[in-house]
Amino acid sequence: MKVAVLQMPVLPGAAAKNLATMYRLTEQACASRPDVLLLPELWRLGFYPQPIRDYADPDGTESRRALARLAREHQVNIVGGTVANVIGAQVFNTCYIFDREGQQVTTYHKTHLFSLAGEDKDFTPGDKLVTFTLDGVKCGVLVCYDIRFPEAARALALQDISVLFVPAEWPTRRLIHWQTLLRARAIENQIWVVACNACGTQPDGQPLAGHSTIIDPWGEILAVADEDEAILQANLRLILRTQIRQTLNVFADRREDVYKTK
């Protein structure tokens, strides 16, 4: 599976400009014919203009239409980062996944909302994790703050995913956490982690970290960006996960009987 990661600068509240950037980077990335394209968190609006409900995409209509068209035109699977998505009276931070024919495969609403930044006051959390299959490969997705919760990644790993996709808008001031958590999630779950962070500056002036990363199940970094706009690509040699589990099968040695918590 060949993956391409679009580390794009996201301008707060500038939906049309961000859409144009996403189109441009998609065209560039698809020139090398990847199997899967990954976008960052809240690529359409940034994190995020207030009140978010006034800027959000009703039922994700515009965003879904754009992603479906690109998937169909380029015959590429797309893990569409996230967009602010209004459903009824609620706003969700939503990831849409599309197959090569432009068909929507599944939807994931970010489940862990970053209370430190007040995300829990503006968004409604999702209530379930999702898995999906792209080209016969079982995958999962977590969004940004989600990766601080090892239970979420482990729950997906226990459903036998091979690849975890992580769209994010992670700040530079916590870059070491980003790097460490991603690598830990790959190693402890023996899965591929493909992470796409945004770059640029948040509305409060804080820079975003960039440093999108592709990590194999041993924790080896196959590709990493710096803090600027970038397209990362790598071939995931999926047989490696099987080989690792035959050599060091931590799942066979789990002790569920001592992990139970209230």
mmCIF file of C-alpha atoms in Angstrom:
data_model
loop_
_atom_site.group_PDB
_atom_site.id
_atom_site.type_symbol
_atom_site.label_atom_id
_atom_site.label_comp_id
_atom_site.label_asym_id
_atom_site.label_seq_id
_atom_site.Cartn_x
_atom_site.Cartn_y
_atom_site.Cartn_z
ATOM 1 C CA MET A 1 0.000 0.000 0.000
ATOM 2 C CA LYS A 2 1.470 3.325 -1.077
ATOM 3 C CA VAL A 3 0.363 6.240 1.093
ATOM 4 C CA ALA A 4 0.661 9.985 0.526
ATOM 5 C CA VAL A 5 0.319 12.524 3.344
ATOM 6 C CA LEU A 6 -0.629 16.147 2.615
ATOM 7 C CA GLN A 7 0.982 18.391 5.239
ATOM 8 C CA MET A 8 -0.736 21.617 4.278
ATOM 9 C CA PRO A 9 -0.771 25.132 5.713
ATOM 10 C CA VAL A 10 -4.257 25.852 7.040
ATOM 11 C CA LEU A 11 -5.506 29.440 7.110
ATOM 12 C CA PRO A 12 -8.049 30.039 9.906
ATOM 13 C CA GLY A 13 -11.530 30.615 8.502
ATOM 14 C CA ALA A 14 -10.377 30.734 4.875
ATOM 15 C CA ALA A 15 -12.371 27.823 3.447
ATOM 16 C CA ALA A 16 -11.923 28.744 -0.231
ATOM 17 C CA LYS A 17 -8.143 29.201 0.071
ATOM 18 C CA ASN A 18 -7.719 26.011 2.067
ATOM 19 C CA LEU A 19 -9.793 24.108 -0.463
ATOM 20 C CA ALA A 20 -7.557 25.446 -3.255
ATOM 21 C CA THR A 21 -4.437 24.349 -1.348
ATOM 22 C CA MET A 22 -5.897 20.895 -0.814
ATOM 23 C CA TYR A 23 -6.685 20.601 -4.542
ATOM 24 C CA ARG A 24 -3.158 21.698 -5.502
ATOM 25 C CA LEU A 25 -1.405 19.269 -3.164
ATOM 26 C CA THR A 26 -3.710 16.436 -4.182
ATOM 27 C CA GLU A 27 -2.810 16.971 -7.839
ATOM 28 C CA GLN A 28 0.897 16.906 -6.977
ATOM 29 C CA ALA A 29 0.651 13.848 -4.755
ATOM 30 C CA CYS A 30 -1.454 11.858 -7.205
ATOM 31 C CA ALA A 31 1.118 12.258 -9.957
ATOM 32 C CA SER A 32 2.949 9.323 -8.336
ATOM 33 C CA ARG A 33 -0.258 7.262 -8.072
ATOM 34 C CA PRO A 34 -0.606 6.571 -4.325
ATOM 35 C CA ASP A 35 -3.180 4.106 -3.054
ATOM 36 C CA VAL A 36 -4.301 6.258 -0.116
ATOM 37 C CA LEU A 37 -4.264 10.004 0.468
ATOM 38 C CA LEU A 38 -4.378 11.443 4.033
ATOM 39 C CA LEU A 39 -5.359 15.036 4.904
ATOM 40 C CA PRO A 40 -4.892 16.941 8.209
ATOM 41 C CA GLU A 41 -7.451 17.767 10.875
ATOM 42 C CA LEU A 42 -9.827 20.692 10.175
ATOM 43 C CA TRP A 43 -8.119 21.388 6.837
ATOM 44 C CA ARG A 44 -11.081 23.434 5.596
ATOM 45 C CA LEU A 45 -11.268 26.044 8.409
ATOM 46 C CA GLY A 46 -8.359 25.593 10.761
ATOM 47 C CA PHE A 47 -8.686 25.343 14.520
ATOM 48 C CA TYR A 48 -10.930 27.351 14.402
ATOM 49 C CA PRO A 49 -12.978 30.500 13.756
ATOM 50 C CA GLN A 50 -15.703 31.404 16.246
ATOM 51 C CA PRO A 51 -18.555 30.720 16.480
ATOM 52 C CA ILE A 52 -17.668 27.491 14.704
ATOM 53 C CA ARG A 53 -21.298 26.682 13.928
ATOM 54 C CA ASP A 54 -21.467 29.708 11.600
ATOM 55 C CA TYR A 55 -18.474 28.465 9.580
ATOM 56 C CA ALA A 56 -19.010 24.701 9.687
ATOM 57 C CA ASP A 57 -20.059 22.666 6.670
ATOM 58 C CA PRO A 58 -23.739 21.560 7.000
ATOM 59 C CA ASP A 59 -23.686 17.753 7.015
ATOM 60 C CA GLY A 60 -20.189 18.027 5.510
ATOM 61 C CA THR A 61 -21.837 18.520 2.110
ATOM 62 C CA GLU A 62 -19.249 20.716 0.393
ATOM 63 C CA SER A 63 -16.320 18.805 1.871
ATOM 64 C CA ARG A 64 -17.745 15.380 1.017
ATOM 65 C CA ARG A 65 -18.516 16.460 -2.528
ATOM 66 C CA ALA A 66 -14.954 17.719 -3.047
ATOM 67 C CA LEU A 67 -13.309 14.624 -1.566
ATOM 68 C CA ALA A 68 -15.543 12.214 -3.458
ATOM 69 C CA ARG A 69 -14.770 13.954 -6.752
ATOM 70 C CA LEU A 70 -11.023 13.857 -6.138
ATOM 71 C CA ALA A 71 -11.128 10.180 -5.143
ATOM 72 C CA ARG A 72 -13.057 9.333 -8.284
ATOM 73 C CA GLU A 73 -10.960 11.441 -10.658
ATOM 74 C CA HIS A 74 -7.629 10.188 -9.326
ATOM 75 C CA GLN A 75 -8.788 6.651 -8.495
ATOM 76 C CA VAL A 76 -7.332 7.045 -5.002
ATOM 77 C CA ASN A 77 -8.657 6.158 -1.563
ATOM 78 C CA ILE A 78 -8.926 9.251 0.645
ATOM 79 C CA VAL A 79 -8.853 9.499 4.429
ATOM 80 C CA GLY A 80 -10.202 13.020 4.455
ATOM 81 C CA GLY A 81 -8.660 14.565 7.559
ATOM 82 C CA THR A 82 -11.499 16.248 9.414
ATOM 83 C CA VAL A 83 -13.963 19.074 8.882
ATOM 84 C CA ALA A 84 -16.285 20.957 11.208
ATOM 85 C CA ASN A 85 -19.616 19.363 10.424
ATOM 86 C CA VAL A 86 -23.097 20.573 11.482
ATOM 87 C CA ILE A 87 -25.697 17.864 12.032
ATOM 88 C CA GLY A 88 -28.948 19.228 13.429
ATOM 89 C CA ALA A 89 -28.150 21.176 16.576
ATOM 90 C CA GLN A 90 -24.666 19.683 16.970
ATOM 91 C CA VAL A 91 -21.226 20.325 15.490
ATOM 92 C CA PHE A 92 -18.828 17.408 15.084
ATOM 93 C CA ASN A 93 -15.145 17.192 14.178
ATOM 94 C CA THR A 94 -15.631 14.623 11.424
ATOM 95 C CA CYS A 95 -13.437 12.425 9.243
ATOM 96 C CA TYR A 96 -14.892 11.068 5.989
ATOM 97 C CA ILE A 97 -13.255 8.134 4.175
ATOM 98 C CA PHE A 98 -13.732 7.474 0.461
ATOM 99 C CA ASP A 99 -12.756 4.610 -1.819
ATOM 100 C CA ARG A 100 -11.287 4.871 -5.316
ATOM 101 C CA GLU A 101 -14.740 5.184 -6.882
ATOM 102 C CA GLY A 102 -15.630 8.180 -4.737
ATOM 103 C CA GLN A 103 -17.989 6.176 -2.539
ATOM 104 C CA GLN A 104 -18.053 7.139 1.131
ATOM 105 C CA VAL A 105 -16.798 4.148 3.095
ATOM 106 C CA THR A 106 -17.379 5.363 6.648
ATOM 107 C CA THR A 107 -17.514 8.383 8.942
ATOM 108 C CA TYR A 108 -15.662 8.992 12.203
ATOM 109 C CA HIS A 109 -16.507 11.754 14.684
ATOM 110 C CA LYS A 110 -13.531 12.646 16.914
ATOM 111 C CA THR A 111 -14.229 11.032 20.283
ATOM 112 C CA HIS A 112 -11.770 12.813 22.605
ATOM 113 C CA LEU A 113 -12.196 16.591 22.591
ATOM 114 C CA PHE A 114 -9.330 18.796 23.767
ATOM 115 C CA SER A 115 -10.817 20.524 26.816
ATOM 116 C CA LEU A 116 -7.665 22.609 27.388
ATOM 117 C CA ALA A 117 -8.512 24.536 24.199
ATOM 118 C CA GLY A 118 -12.269 24.495 24.808
ATOM 119 C CA GLU A 119 -12.967 22.056 21.986
ATOM 120 C CA ASP A 120 -15.498 20.290 24.203
ATOM 121 C CA LYS A 121 -17.550 23.500 24.398
ATOM 122 C CA ASP A 122 -17.798 23.895 20.618
ATOM 123 C CA PHE A 123 -18.044 20.296 19.394
ATOM 124 C CA THR A 124 -20.013 17.192 20.274
ATOM 125 C CA PRO A 125 -17.850 14.091 20.809
ATOM 126 C CA GLY A 126 -18.364 10.975 18.740
ATOM 127 C CA ASP A 127 -19.430 7.850 20.587
ATOM 128 C CA LYS A 128 -17.759 5.049 18.654
ATOM 129 C CA LEU A 129 -14.509 3.998 17.024
ATOM 130 C CA VAL A 130 -14.564 2.789 13.431
ATOM 131 C CA THR A 131 -12.599 0.450 11.222
ATOM 132 C CA PHE A 132 -12.742 0.292 7.439
ATOM 133 C CA THR A 133 -11.160 -1.589 4.560
ATOM 134 C CA LEU A 134 -9.231 0.025 1.710
ATOM 135 C CA ASP A 135 -7.967 -2.227 -1.086
ATOM 136 C CA GLY A 136 -8.449 -5.231 1.180
ATOM 137 C CA VAL A 137 -6.428 -3.716 4.062
ATOM 138 C CA LYS A 138 -8.195 -3.205 7.393
ATOM 139 C CA CYS A 139 -7.568 0.288 8.786
ATOM 140 C CA GLY A 140 -8.579 2.599 11.612
ATOM 141 C CA VAL A 141 -8.519 6.338 12.247
ATOM 142 C CA LEU A 142 -7.942 8.492 15.318
ATOM 143 C CA VAL A 143 -7.807 12.289 15.368
ATOM 144 C CA CYS A 144 -5.112 14.379 17.069
ATOM 145 C CA TYR A 145 -5.879 14.348 20.838
ATOM 146 C CA ASP A 146 -7.262 10.806 20.459
ATOM 147 C CA ILE A 147 -3.701 9.446 20.360
ATOM 148 C CA ARG A 148 -3.152 10.448 23.995
ATOM 149 C CA PHE A 149 -5.572 7.643 24.901
ATOM 150 C CA PRO A 150 -3.830 4.304 24.374
ATOM 151 C CA GLU A 151 -7.107 2.476 24.976
ATOM 152 C CA ALA A 152 -8.479 3.870 21.706
ATOM 153 C CA ALA A 153 -5.577 2.649 19.587
ATOM 154 C CA ARG A 154 -5.544 -0.707 21.380
ATOM 155 C CA ALA A 155 -9.284 -1.157 20.794
ATOM 156 C CA LEU A 156 -8.674 -0.704 17.076
ATOM 157 C CA ALA A 157 -5.646 -2.998 17.124
ATOM 158 C CA LEU A 158 -7.748 -5.696 18.803
ATOM 159 C CA GLN A 159 -10.041 -5.468 15.775
ATOM 160 C CA ASP A 160 -6.984 -6.473 13.723
ATOM 161 C CA ILE A 161 -6.258 -3.254 11.854
ATOM 162 C CA SER A 162 -2.976 -3.070 9.964
ATOM 163 C CA VAL A 163 -2.824 0.718 9.482
ATOM 164 C CA LEU A 164 -3.827 3.568 11.790
ATOM 165 C CA PHE A 165 -4.380 6.955 10.116
ATOM 166 C CA VAL A 166 -4.017 10.070 12.300
ATOM 167 C CA PRO A 167 -5.047 13.523 11.022
ATOM 168 C CA ALA A 168 -4.097 16.338 13.407
ATOM 169 C CA GLU A 169 -3.552 20.022 14.123
ATOM 170 C CA TRP A 170 -0.813 19.628 16.720
ATOM 171 C CA PRO A 171 1.126 22.660 18.040
ATOM 172 C CA THR A 172 4.888 23.061 18.018
ATOM 173 C CA ARG A 173 5.047 23.577 21.789
ATOM 174 C CA ARG A 174 4.063 19.935 22.290
ATOM 175 C CA LEU A 175 6.039 18.476 19.386
ATOM 176 C CA ILE A 176 7.879 15.928 21.543
ATOM 177 C CA HIS A 177 4.533 14.513 22.675
ATOM 178 C CA TRP A 178 3.401 14.130 19.057
ATOM 179 C CA GLN A 179 6.560 12.286 18.098
ATOM 180 C CA THR A 180 6.593 10.040 21.157
ATOM 181 C CA LEU A 181 2.901 9.125 21.176
ATOM 182 C CA LEU A 182 2.797 8.226 17.492
ATOM 183 C CA ARG A 183 5.802 5.983 17.806
ATOM 184 C CA ALA A 184 4.446 4.350 20.944
ATOM 185 C CA ARG A 185 1.085 3.615 19.301
ATOM 186 C CA ALA A 186 2.902 1.908 16.403
ATOM 187 C CA ILE A 187 5.234 -0.176 18.571
ATOM 188 C CA GLU A 188 2.790 -1.274 21.263
ATOM 189 C CA ASN A 189 0.096 -2.243 18.763
ATOM 190 C CA GLN A 190 2.435 -3.562 16.049
ATOM 191 C CA ILE A 191 0.695 -1.520 13.359
ATOM 192 C CA TRP A 192 1.573 1.082 10.769
ATOM 193 C CA VAL A 193 0.893 4.660 11.856
ATOM 194 C CA VAL A 194 0.395 7.246 9.113
ATOM 195 C CA ALA A 195 0.032 10.711 10.648
ATOM 196 C CA CYS A 196 -0.752 13.994 8.904
ATOM 197 C CA ASN A 197 -0.343 17.225 10.848
ATOM 198 C CA ALA A 198 -1.155 20.692 9.577
ATOM 199 C CA CYS A 199 1.436 23.453 9.389
ATOM 200 C CA GLY A 200 1.247 27.233 9.658
ATOM 201 C CA THR A 201 -0.084 29.244 12.598
ATOM 202 C CA GLN A 202 -3.125 28.940 14.838
ATOM 203 C CA PRO A 203 -5.402 31.962 15.464
ATOM 204 C CA ASP A 204 -3.667 32.584 18.824
ATOM 205 C CA GLY A 205 -0.330 32.942 17.035
ATOM 206 C CA GLN A 206 1.003 29.557 18.107
ATOM 207 C CA PRO A 207 2.798 27.675 15.321
ATOM 208 C CA LEU A 208 1.678 24.221 14.267
ATOM 209 C CA ALA A 209 4.296 21.517 14.467
ATOM 210 C CA GLY A 210 4.072 19.884 11.050
ATOM 211 C CA HIS A 211 6.324 16.832 11.353
ATOM 212 C CA SER A 212 3.846 14.505 9.669
ATOM 213 C CA THR A 213 5.213 11.000 9.973
ATOM 214 C CA ILE A 214 4.939 7.474 8.582
ATOM 215 C CA ILE A 215 6.004 4.773 11.070
ATOM 216 C CA ASP A 216 6.261 1.011 10.651
ATOM 217 C CA PRO A 217 5.198 -1.607 13.252
ATOM 218 C CA TRP A 218 8.756 -1.791 14.648
ATOM 219 C CA GLY A 219 8.661 1.956 15.325
ATOM 220 C CA GLU A 220 10.995 2.755 12.445
ATOM 221 C CA ILE A 221 10.302 6.126 10.809
ATOM 222 C CA LEU A 222 9.956 5.723 7.055
ATOM 223 C CA ALA A 223 9.276 9.378 6.284
ATOM 224 C CA VAL A 224 8.977 12.596 8.259
ATOM 225 C CA ALA A 225 8.383 16.220 7.283
ATOM 226 C CA ASP A 226 9.691 19.397 8.875
ATOM 227 C CA GLU A 227 7.412 22.291 9.846
ATOM 228 C CA ASP A 228 6.670 23.495 6.304
ATOM 229 C CA GLU A 229 4.254 22.410 3.577
ATOM 230 C CA ALA A 230 5.162 18.940 2.378
ATOM 231 C CA ILE A 231 3.958 15.772 0.694
ATOM 232 C CA LEU A 232 5.174 12.580 2.366
ATOM 233 C CA GLN A 233 5.038 9.245 0.597
ATOM 234 C CA ALA A 234 5.983 5.712 1.536
ATOM 235 C CA ASN A 235 5.235 2.134 0.570
ATOM 236 C CA LEU A 236 3.849 0.109 3.462
ATOM 237 C CA ARG A 237 5.230 -3.417 3.176
ATOM 238 C CA LEU A 238 2.247 -4.951 4.922
ATOM 239 C CA ILE A 239 3.809 -8.398 5.297
ATOM 240 C CA LEU A 240 6.115 -6.841 7.917
ATOM 241 C CA ARG A 241 3.289 -6.755 10.465
ATOM 242 C CA THR A 242 2.745 -10.493 10.056
ATOM 243 C CA GLN A 243 6.464 -11.182 10.374
ATOM 244 C CA ILE A 244 6.723 -9.098 13.551
ATOM 245 C CA ARG A 245 3.809 -10.893 15.189
ATOM 246 C CA GLN A 246 5.358 -14.239 14.342
ATOM 247 C CA THR A 247 8.602 -13.094 15.990
ATOM 248 C CA LEU A 248 7.327 -11.043 18.948
ATOM 249 C CA ASN A 249 3.644 -11.672 19.484
ATOM 250 C CA VAL A 250 2.774 -9.371 22.374
ATOM 251 C CA PHE A 251 -0.922 -9.990 21.763
ATOM 252 C CA ALA A 252 -0.496 -13.656 22.652
ATOM 253 C CA ASP A 253 0.979 -12.631 26.023
ATOM 254 C CA ARG A 254 -1.688 -10.117 27.042
ATOM 255 C CA ARG A 255 -3.247 -10.518 30.515
ATOM 256 C CA GLU A 256 -6.787 -9.263 30.141
ATOM 257 C CA ASP A 257 -7.624 -10.725 33.535
ATOM 258 C CA VAL A 258 -5.483 -8.079 35.272
ATOM 259 C CA TYR A 259 -6.436 -5.132 33.083
ATOM 260 C CA LYS A 260 -10.038 -4.775 34.167
ATOM 261 C CA THR A 261 -10.944 -1.337 35.509
ATOM 262 C CA LYS A 262 -14.203 0.188 36.693
#
